[in-house]
Amino acid sequence: MILERGVSLSKLTTIGTGGPASMLARPRSLDELGEALRHAAIEELDIVVVGLGSNLLVADEGVEALVIHLDGELATVDVRPPGLAAGGGATNAVCLHRARDAGLGGFEFACAIPGTVGGGVKMNAGAYGRDWSDIVARALVATADGADWVTLDQLALSYRRSALGPGAVVAGVELRLEPRPREEIKATVSELIAQRKATQPTNKRTFGSVFKNAPGELGAGRLLELCGLKGHRIGGAVISPMHANFIENADGATSSDCVALMVEARRRAHEQFGVVLEREVAFVGDLELP
Ligand SMILES: Cc1cc2nc3c(=O)[nH]c(=O)nc-3n(C[C@H](O)[C@H](O)[C@H](O)COP(=O)(O)OP(=O)(O)OC[C@H]3O[C@@H](n4cnc5c(N)ncnc54)[C@H](O)[C@@H]3O)c2cc1C
């Protein structure tokens, strides 16, 4: 397997910021993934998995780690009624198409979540009152010591959290779905996508939700809107004028610009509402919210 050096991770993230990975592997099979993980263990390199990079902010200086991006067999989808067997690197979009064509429902909620199935497990991604914990049967998790199937209970999925540690790679996932007519699936998806387009900046470069919703009635977006932050700009990054819990790469943004906006948003939310916002976006490299 080829190990690439110095590849800019801005090409692998939806926000389009961030510096290079000291090493990048794109394993195409479980064997190649094992090889990459063992190599990292021998070289004492941290592991960072990048799926579709749709909830990631990478430091502008890059990251000293072996970055893993699943490809080939590890990004395929098979229909196994009443569900799907997907590689951890399979995109949600492909899973949804395969499920719809097979007349399998239950994955519609993910139609506007632009990630991979493995990233969905790690983040317990969700929308419209459902999340990965409703559909995962089990996941194949690889570490430098080998690969094992892990049950839903062991994954301990909760609001945008899982029990997976930093060196654990979701190589495969079995999803439990249920028979549903294709036309119904199509109709639900169209409705949810229209809803998204009306409320979120789906046509801009973002990394999805910046902060988790804090307990209470106000979602993070509404809270930041009430702080007057819509349209607030630092460098090339701007708090979305459409939805205040999104940061857009308006014009040559850096990750530092995004972090500076996050710091300002947290300061104002705390000052005006006494709320300490917890970030949802995953940080890669030397990034910190003071
Ligand atoms: C426009 C937009 C809308 C969004 N809407 C939603 C939404 O409604 N709900 C929601 O929950 N999220 C949403 N997101 C965020 C994001 O799409 C989800 O968190 C998604 O599940 C991340 O998947 P990914 O493959 O892109 O992971 P990445 O962003 O690449 O990585 C996220 C985290 O998962 C880890 N990871 C990725 N793949 C694996 C793997 N195979 N094994 C182990 N760890 C892995 C990474 O190391 C990182 O810690 C949105 C993002 C955008 C840009």
CSV table of C-alpha atoms and ligand atoms in Angstrom, one decimal:
chain,number,residue,atom,x,y,z
A,1,MET,CA,0.0,0.0,0.0
A,2,ILE,CA,1.2,3.5,-0.9
A,3,LEU,CA,1.8,5.9,1.9
A,4,GLU,CA,1.4,9.5,0.6
A,5,ARG,CA,3.3,12.3,2.3
A,6,GLY,CA,2.3,16.0,2.7
A,7,VAL,CA,-1.2,15.7,1.2
A,8,SER,CA,-3.2,18.8,2.1
A,9,LEU,CA,-6.2,17.8,4.1
A,10,SER,CA,-8.1,20.8,2.8
A,11,LYS,CA,-8.9,18.6,-0.2
A,12,LEU,CA,-10.5,16.0,2.1
A,13,THR,CA,-12.7,18.3,4.2
A,14,THR,CA,-16.0,19.9,3.2
A,15,ILE,CA,-14.9,23.3,4.7
A,16,GLY,CA,-11.8,23.2,2.5
A,17,THR,CA,-9.3,24.4,5.2
A,18,GLY,CA,-6.3,22.8,6.9
A,19,GLY,CA,-2.7,21.8,6.3
A,20,PRO,CA,-1.0,18.6,5.3
A,21,ALA,CA,-1.0,15.1,6.9
A,22,SER,CA,2.5,13.9,7.6
A,23,MET,CA,1.3,10.6,6.1
A,24,LEU,CA,-1.9,9.5,4.3
A,25,ALA,CA,-3.0,5.9,3.6
A,26,ARG,CA,-6.0,5.0,1.5
A,27,PRO,CA,-6.5,1.3,2.4
A,28,ARG,CA,-8.8,-0.6,-0.1
A,29,SER,CA,-9.2,-3.8,2.0
A,30,LEU,CA,-9.2,-5.0,5.6
A,31,ASP,CA,-5.7,-6.4,5.1
A,32,GLU,CA,-4.4,-3.1,3.8
A,33,LEU,CA,-6.1,-1.3,6.7
A,34,GLY,CA,-4.4,-3.7,9.2
A,35,GLU,CA,-1.0,-3.1,7.5
A,36,ALA,CA,-1.5,0.7,7.8
A,37,LEU,CA,-2.5,0.4,11.5
A,38,ARG,CA,0.4,-1.8,12.4
A,39,HIS,CA,2.8,0.5,10.6
A,40,ALA,CA,1.5,3.5,12.6
A,41,ALA,CA,1.9,1.5,15.8
A,42,ILE,CA,5.5,0.6,15.0
A,43,GLU,CA,6.3,4.2,14.0
A,44,GLU,CA,4.4,5.5,17.1
A,45,LEU,CA,2.2,7.7,14.9
A,46,ASP,CA,-1.3,8.8,16.0
A,47,ILE,CA,-4.2,7.6,13.8
A,48,VAL,CA,-6.7,10.0,12.4
A,49,VAL,CA,-9.5,8.7,10.2
A,50,VAL,CA,-11.0,11.1,7.7
A,51,GLY,CA,-14.3,10.0,6.2
A,52,LEU,CA,-15.9,12.6,4.0
A,53,GLY,CA,-14.4,15.3,6.2
A,54,SER,CA,-17.8,16.8,6.8
A,55,ASN,CA,-17.5,17.4,10.5
A,56,LEU,CA,-13.7,18.1,10.7
A,57,LEU,CA,-11.5,21.1,11.2
A,58,VAL,CA,-7.8,20.5,10.6
A,59,ALA,CA,-5.1,22.8,11.9
A,60,ASP,CA,-3.6,25.1,9.3
A,61,GLU,CA,-0.1,23.6,10.2
A,62,GLY,CA,-1.4,20.2,9.4
A,63,VAL,CA,-1.1,17.1,11.6
A,64,GLU,CA,1.7,14.7,12.6
A,65,ALA,CA,-0.2,11.4,12.2
A,66,LEU,CA,-1.1,8.6,9.9
A,67,VAL,CA,-4.4,9.8,8.3
A,68,ILE,CA,-6.6,7.0,7.0
A,69,HIS,CA,-9.1,7.4,4.3
A,70,LEU,CA,-11.0,4.2,3.5
A,71,ASP,CA,-11.4,3.3,-0.1
A,72,GLY,CA,-12.1,0.3,-2.4
A,73,GLU,CA,-13.8,-2.7,-0.7
A,74,LEU,CA,-14.0,-0.6,2.5
A,75,ALA,CA,-16.3,1.9,0.7
A,76,THR,CA,-18.7,-0.5,-0.9
A,77,VAL,CA,-22.4,-1.2,-0.1
A,78,ASP,CA,-24.2,-4.6,-0.3
A,79,VAL,CA,-27.9,-5.0,0.1
A,80,ARG,CA,-28.6,-7.8,2.7
A,81,PRO,CA,-32.3,-7.7,3.4
A,82,PRO,CA,-33.6,-6.4,5.7
A,83,GLY,CA,-30.6,-4.1,5.8
A,84,LEU,CA,-27.3,-3.1,4.2
A,85,ALA,CA,-23.7,-4.2,4.8
A,86,ALA,CA,-21.5,-1.2,4.1
A,87,GLY,CA,-17.8,-0.4,4.3
A,88,GLY,CA,-16.9,2.2,6.8
A,89,GLY,CA,-15.9,4.5,4.0
A,90,ALA,CA,-19.2,4.1,2.1
A,91,THR,CA,-21.0,7.4,1.7
A,92,ASN,CA,-24.5,8.0,3.2
A,93,ALA,CA,-25.6,9.1,-0.3
A,94,VAL,CA,-24.7,5.7,-1.8
A,95,CYS,CA,-26.3,3.8,1.1
A,96,LEU,CA,-29.5,5.8,0.7
A,97,HIS,CA,-29.7,5.1,-3.0
A,98,ARG,CA,-29.0,1.4,-2.5
A,99,ALA,CA,-31.6,1.2,0.3
A,100,ARG,CA,-34.2,3.0,-1.7
A,101,ASP,CA,-33.7,0.9,-4.8
A,102,ALA,CA,-34.0,-2.2,-2.7
A,103,GLY,CA,-37.2,-0.9,-1.0
A,104,LEU,CA,-35.6,-0.6,2.4
A,105,GLY,CA,-36.6,2.3,4.6
A,106,GLY,CA,-35.2,3.8,7.8
A,107,PHE,CA,-32.2,5.6,6.4
A,108,GLU,CA,-34.1,8.6,5.0
A,109,PHE,CA,-33.2,10.8,8.0
A,110,ALA,CA,-29.6,10.7,6.8
A,111,CYS,CA,-30.4,12.1,3.3
A,112,ALA,CA,-28.9,15.6,4.2
A,113,ILE,CA,-26.0,14.3,6.3
A,114,PRO,CA,-23.0,14.4,3.8
A,115,GLY,CA,-20.7,11.8,5.5
A,116,THR,CA,-19.7,8.2,5.5
A,117,VAL,CA,-21.2,5.3,7.4
A,118,GLY,CA,-18.1,5.0,9.6
A,119,GLY,CA,-18.1,8.7,10.4
A,120,GLY,CA,-21.8,8.4,11.2
A,121,VAL,CA,-21.0,5.7,13.8
A,122,LYS,CA,-18.2,7.6,15.4
A,123,MET,CA,-20.3,10.8,15.6
A,124,ASN,CA,-23.7,9.0,16.1
A,125,ALA,CA,-24.9,11.4,13.4
A,126,GLY,CA,-28.6,12.2,13.4
A,127,ALA,CA,-31.4,14.4,12.2
A,128,TYR,CA,-35.2,14.7,12.5
A,129,GLY,CA,-35.3,12.7,15.8
A,130,ARG,CA,-33.3,9.7,14.6
A,131,ASP,CA,-29.7,8.8,14.6
A,132,TRP,CA,-27.2,6.0,13.9
A,133,SER,CA,-28.2,4.2,17.1
A,134,ASP,CA,-31.6,3.5,15.5
A,135,ILE,CA,-30.2,1.6,12.5
A,136,VAL,CA,-26.8,0.1,13.4
A,137,ALA,CA,-26.8,-3.6,14.1
A,138,ARG,CA,-23.1,-4.0,14.6
A,139,ALA,CA,-19.8,-2.5,13.4
A,140,LEU,CA,-16.5,-4.1,12.4
A,141,VAL,CA,-13.8,-2.1,14.3
A,142,ALA,CA,-10.2,-2.4,13.4
A,143,THR,CA,-7.2,-1.4,15.6
A,144,ALA,CA,-3.5,-2.3,15.3
A,145,ASP,CA,-4.3,-5.5,17.2
A,146,GLY,CA,-6.9,-6.8,14.6
A,147,ALA,CA,-10.5,-6.4,13.7
A,148,ASP,CA,-13.6,-7.4,15.7
A,149,TRP,CA,-17.4,-7.0,15.4
A,150,VAL,CA,-18.7,-4.7,18.0
A,151,THR,CA,-22.3,-4.7,19.1
A,152,LEU,CA,-24.6,-1.6,19.3
A,153,ASP,CA,-24.4,-1.8,23.1
A,154,GLN,CA,-20.6,-1.8,23.0
A,155,LEU,CA,-20.6,1.2,20.7
A,156,ALA,CA,-22.5,3.1,23.4
A,157,LEU,CA,-24.0,5.7,21.0
A,158,SER,CA,-25.4,8.8,22.6
A,159,TYR,CA,-25.9,12.4,21.4
A,160,ARG,CA,-23.1,12.9,18.8
A,161,ARG,CA,-20.9,10.5,20.8
A,162,SER,CA,-19.6,6.9,20.7
A,163,ALA,CA,-17.3,4.8,22.8
A,164,LEU,CA,-14.8,4.5,19.9
A,165,GLY,CA,-11.3,5.6,20.9
A,166,PRO,CA,-8.8,7.5,18.7
A,167,GLY,CA,-7.1,4.5,17.2
A,168,ALA,CA,-10.3,2.6,16.3
A,169,VAL,CA,-11.4,2.5,12.7
A,170,VAL,CA,-14.9,1.5,11.7
A,171,ALA,CA,-14.1,-0.7,8.7
A,172,GLY,CA,-17.7,-2.0,8.2
A,173,VAL,CA,-21.2,-1.5,9.4
A,174,GLU,CA,-24.4,-3.6,9.2
A,175,LEU,CA,-27.5,-1.5,9.2
A,176,ARG,CA,-31.0,-2.7,10.2
A,177,LEU,CA,-33.7,-1.3,7.9
A,178,GLU,CA,-37.2,-2.2,7.2
A,179,PRO,CA,-39.2,-2.8,4.0
A,180,ARG,CA,-40.8,0.4,2.7
A,181,PRO,CA,-42.2,1.3,-0.8
A,182,ARG,CA,-39.7,3.2,-3.0
A,183,GLU,CA,-42.1,5.9,-3.8
A,184,GLU,CA,-42.6,6.6,0.0
A,185,ILE,CA,-38.9,6.7,0.5
A,186,LYS,CA,-38.5,9.2,-2.4
A,187,ALA,CA,-41.3,11.4,-1.1
A,188,THR,CA,-39.8,11.5,2.4
A,189,VAL,CA,-36.3,12.3,1.1
A,190,SER,CA,-37.6,15.1,-1.2
A,191,GLU,CA,-39.5,16.6,1.8
A,192,LEU,CA,-36.5,16.5,4.1
A,193,ILE,CA,-34.1,17.9,1.6
A,194,ALA,CA,-36.5,20.8,0.8
A,195,GLN,CA,-36.7,21.5,4.5
A,196,ARG,CA,-32.9,21.5,4.8
A,197,LYS,CA,-32.4,23.9,1.8
A,198,ALA,CA,-34.9,26.3,3.4
A,199,THR,CA,-33.1,26.5,6.7
A,200,GLN,CA,-29.4,25.6,6.3
A,201,PRO,CA,-26.5,26.7,4.0
A,202,THR,CA,-26.4,23.5,2.0
A,203,ASN,CA,-24.7,25.1,-1.0
A,204,LYS,CA,-21.8,26.6,0.9
A,205,ARG,CA,-18.5,25.1,2.2
A,206,THR,CA,-19.1,24.3,5.9
A,207,PHE,CA,-18.4,21.5,8.4
A,208,GLY,CA,-22.0,21.1,9.6
A,209,SER,CA,-23.0,22.0,13.1
A,210,VAL,CA,-20.3,23.9,14.9
A,211,PHE,CA,-21.7,23.3,18.5
A,212,LYS,CA,-23.9,20.7,20.1
A,213,ASN,CA,-27.3,21.8,21.3
A,214,ALA,CA,-27.0,22.6,25.0
A,215,PRO,CA,-29.7,21.3,27.3
A,216,GLY,CA,-32.7,23.7,27.4
A,217,GLU,CA,-35.1,25.0,24.9
A,218,LEU,CA,-32.8,27.0,22.7
A,219,GLY,CA,-30.8,25.2,20.0
A,220,ALA,CA,-27.2,26.4,19.5
A,221,GLY,CA,-28.2,28.0,16.2
A,222,ARG,CA,-31.1,30.1,17.7
A,223,LEU,CA,-28.9,31.0,20.7
A,224,LEU,CA,-26.1,32.3,18.5
A,225,GLU,CA,-28.6,34.1,16.3
A,226,LEU,CA,-30.0,35.9,19.4
A,227,CYS,CA,-26.4,36.9,20.2
A,228,GLY,CA,-26.4,38.8,16.9
A,229,LEU,CA,-23.8,36.6,15.3
A,230,LYS,CA,-25.4,35.9,11.9
A,231,GLY,CA,-23.0,37.3,9.3
A,232,HIS,CA,-20.2,37.9,11.8
A,233,ARG,CA,-16.9,37.5,9.9
A,234,ILE,CA,-13.3,36.9,10.8
A,235,GLY,CA,-10.8,36.7,7.9
A,236,GLY,CA,-12.4,34.5,5.2
A,237,ALA,CA,-14.8,32.7,7.6
A,238,VAL,CA,-18.3,33.9,8.3
A,239,ILE,CA,-21.1,32.7,10.6
A,240,SER,CA,-23.8,31.7,8.2
A,241,PRO,CA,-26.4,34.4,7.6
A,242,MET,CA,-28.8,31.6,7.1
A,243,HIS,CA,-28.2,29.5,10.3
A,244,ALA,CA,-25.9,30.7,13.1
A,245,ASN,CA,-24.6,27.2,14.0
A,246,PHE,CA,-22.8,27.0,10.7
A,247,ILE,CA,-19.5,28.6,9.7
A,248,GLU,CA,-19.0,29.2,6.0
A,249,ASN,CA,-15.7,29.4,4.1
A,250,ALA,CA,-16.7,32.6,2.4
A,251,ASP,CA,-13.4,33.5,0.8
A,252,GLY,CA,-10.1,31.8,1.5
A,253,ALA,CA,-10.9,31.0,5.1
A,254,THR,CA,-8.3,29.3,7.3
A,255,SER,CA,-9.0,27.0,10.2
A,256,SER,CA,-7.7,29.7,12.5
A,257,ASP,CA,-10.4,32.0,11.2
A,258,CYS,CA,-13.0,29.3,12.0
A,259,VAL,CA,-11.6,28.8,15.5
A,260,ALA,CA,-11.6,32.6,16.2
A,261,LEU,CA,-15.3,32.7,15.3
A,262,MET,CA,-16.0,29.7,17.6
A,263,VAL,CA,-14.2,31.5,20.5
A,264,GLU,CA,-16.2,34.6,19.9
A,265,ALA,CA,-19.5,32.6,19.6
A,266,ARG,CA,-18.8,30.8,22.9
A,267,ARG,CA,-17.9,34.1,24.6
A,268,ARG,CA,-21.1,35.7,23.7
A,269,ALA,CA,-23.3,32.7,24.4
A,270,HIS,CA,-21.8,32.5,27.9
A,271,GLU,CA,-22.0,36.3,28.5
A,272,GLN,CA,-25.6,36.7,27.3
A,273,PHE,CA,-27.1,33.3,28.2
A,274,GLY,CA,-24.7,31.7,30.8
A,275,VAL,CA,-24.4,28.7,28.4
A,276,VAL,CA,-21.1,26.9,27.8
A,277,LEU,CA,-21.3,25.6,24.3
A,278,GLU,CA,-19.6,22.3,23.5
A,279,ARG,CA,-18.2,21.9,20.1
A,280,GLU,CA,-19.6,19.2,17.8
A,281,VAL,CA,-16.9,19.5,15.0
A,282,ALA,CA,-14.0,17.2,15.5
A,283,PHE,CA,-10.6,18.9,15.7
A,284,VAL,CA,-7.5,17.4,14.0
A,285,GLY,CA,-4.0,18.6,14.9
A,286,ASP,CA,-3.0,21.3,17.3
A,287,LEU,CA,-6.3,23.2,17.6
A,288,GLU,CA,-7.9,24.2,20.9
A,289,LEU,CA,-10.8,26.2,22.2
A,290,PRO,CA,-9.6,28.1,25.2
B,1,LIG,C1,-24.0,20.6,5.2
B,1,LIG,C2,-23.8,19.7,6.4
B,1,LIG,C3,-24.9,19.2,7.0
B,1,LIG,C4,-24.7,18.3,8.1
B,1,LIG,N1,-25.8,17.9,8.8
B,1,LIG,C5,-25.7,17.0,9.8
B,1,LIG,C6,-26.8,16.5,10.5
B,1,LIG,O1,-28.0,16.8,10.2
B,1,LIG,N2,-26.6,15.7,11.6
B,1,LIG,C7,-25.4,15.3,11.9
B,1,LIG,O2,-25.2,14.5,12.9
B,1,LIG,N3,-24.3,15.7,11.3
B,1,LIG,C8,-24.4,16.6,10.2
B,1,LIG,N4,-23.3,17.1,9.6
B,1,LIG,C9,-21.9,16.7,10.1
B,1,LIG,C10,-21.4,15.4,9.4
B,1,LIG,O3,-21.9,15.2,8.1
B,1,LIG,C11,-21.6,14.1,10.3
B,1,LIG,O4,-21.0,14.3,11.5
B,1,LIG,C12,-21.0,12.9,9.6
B,1,LIG,O5,-21.5,11.8,10.2
B,1,LIG,C13,-19.5,12.9,9.6
B,1,LIG,O6,-19.1,11.8,8.7
B,1,LIG,P1,-17.8,11.9,7.9
B,1,LIG,O7,-17.5,10.6,7.2
B,1,LIG,O8,-17.7,13.1,7.0
B,1,LIG,O9,-16.7,12.1,9.1
B,1,LIG,P2,-15.5,13.1,9.2
B,1,LIG,O10,-16.0,14.5,9.3
B,1,LIG,O11,-14.5,12.7,8.2
B,1,LIG,O12,-15.0,12.7,10.7
B,1,LIG,C14,-15.7,13.0,11.8
B,1,LIG,C15,-15.2,12.2,13.0
B,1,LIG,O13,-15.4,10.8,12.7
B,1,LIG,C16,-14.2,10.1,12.7
B,1,LIG,N5,-14.3,9.1,11.6
B,1,LIG,C17,-14.7,9.3,10.3
B,1,LIG,N6,-14.7,8.1,9.7
B,1,LIG,C18,-14.4,7.1,10.6
B,1,LIG,C19,-14.3,5.7,10.6
B,1,LIG,N7,-14.5,5.0,9.5
B,1,LIG,N8,-13.9,5.1,11.8
B,1,LIG,C20,-13.7,5.8,12.9
B,1,LIG,N9,-13.8,7.1,13.0
B,1,LIG,C21,-14.1,7.8,11.9
B,1,LIG,C22,-13.1,11.2,12.4
B,1,LIG,O14,-11.8,10.8,12.8
B,1,LIG,C23,-13.7,12.3,13.2
B,1,LIG,O15,-13.4,12.2,14.6
B,1,LIG,C24,-23.4,17.9,8.5
B,1,LIG,C25,-22.3,18.4,7.8
B,1,LIG,C26,-22.5,19.3,6.7
B,1,LIG,C27,-21.3,19.8,6.0
